[in-house]
Amino acid sequence: MTPIHARVDIVHRYLRALDAGDTGEIVTLFHPAGEVISPFLGRVPTTGFFAKLAESSLRSDITVHDVLPSLTEPRVAAYFHYGWTLRDGSVVEFDCCDIFDFAPQPDDGTPPQIATMTIIYDTAPVRAAIGDKYA
């Protein structure tokens, strides 16, 4: 498998785990020093971000539009529709683009690890639905 295909595979694994609500699996895809950059929460260590997501969520429904690898950088973008059911049962839906920057990969055959995930979406629907409940 080429490095580009390996990174795309990791992003597809991430999206499947997000859809399943499997934050344990998600965290394994990140470098131990990984971070999430969220328009709602700012820059957060991976484990803290996904713990907060699990705490505030009942369900996630992901519809993937595109997974787009960079041909020049160790980066993959995922464009998808996110149906997010909050702990109180309310649902927020929005389109989202997550940009995954990968850590340098050793030549020992280990899978790529996500170093940073930058989340891009219109925060208005999320802020209207949750206010400060989960901030």
PDB file of N, CA and C in Angstrom, residues 16 19 25 29 55 60 104 117 127:
ATOM      1  N   ARG A  16     -15.448   5.818   9.966  1.00  0.00           N
ATOM      2  CA  ARG A  16     -16.270   4.680  10.420  1.00  0.00           C
ATOM      3  C   ARG A  16     -16.382   4.672  11.945  1.00  0.00           C
ATOM      4  N   ASP A  19     -18.677   7.474  13.085  1.00  0.00           N
ATOM      5  CA  ASP A  19     -20.066   7.071  12.831  1.00  0.00           C
ATOM      6  C   ASP A  19     -20.548   6.090  13.891  1.00  0.00           C
ATOM      7  N   GLU A  25     -11.363   3.646  19.446  1.00  0.00           N
ATOM      8  CA  GLU A  25     -10.726   3.373  18.154  1.00  0.00           C
ATOM      9  C   GLU A  25     -10.177   4.656  17.547  1.00  0.00           C
ATOM     10  N   LEU A  29      -5.868   6.088  16.312  1.00  0.00           N
ATOM     11  CA  LEU A  29      -5.438   6.534  14.990  1.00  0.00           C
ATOM     12  C   LEU A  29      -4.550   7.778  15.052  1.00  0.00           C
ATOM     13  N   GLU A  55     -18.835  12.474  25.809  1.00  0.00           N
ATOM     14  CA  GLU A  55     -19.630  12.946  26.941  1.00  0.00           C
ATOM     15  C   GLU A  55     -20.880  13.705  26.488  1.00  0.00           C
ATOM     16  N   SER A  60     -23.810   9.609  16.325  1.00  0.00           N
ATOM     17  CA  SER A  60     -23.298  10.350  15.174  1.00  0.00           C
ATOM     18  C   SER A  60     -23.709   9.611  13.914  1.00  0.00           C
ATOM     19  N   PRO A 104       5.281  12.338  10.832  1.00  0.00           N
ATOM     20  CA  PRO A 104       6.274  11.646   9.998  1.00  0.00           C
ATOM     21  C   PRO A 104       6.181  10.142  10.256  1.00  0.00           C
ATOM     22  N   MET A 117      -5.761  17.213  13.570  1.00  0.00           N
ATOM     23  CA  MET A 117      -6.993  17.254  12.790  1.00  0.00           C
ATOM     24  C   MET A 117      -7.601  18.642  12.976  1.00  0.00           C
ATOM     25  N   ARG A 127     -23.807  26.208  17.667  1.00  0.00           N
ATOM     26  CA  ARG A 127     -23.980  27.151  18.791  1.00  0.00           C
ATOM     27  C   ARG A 127     -25.460  27.380  19.107  1.00  0.00           C
TER      28      ARG A 127
END
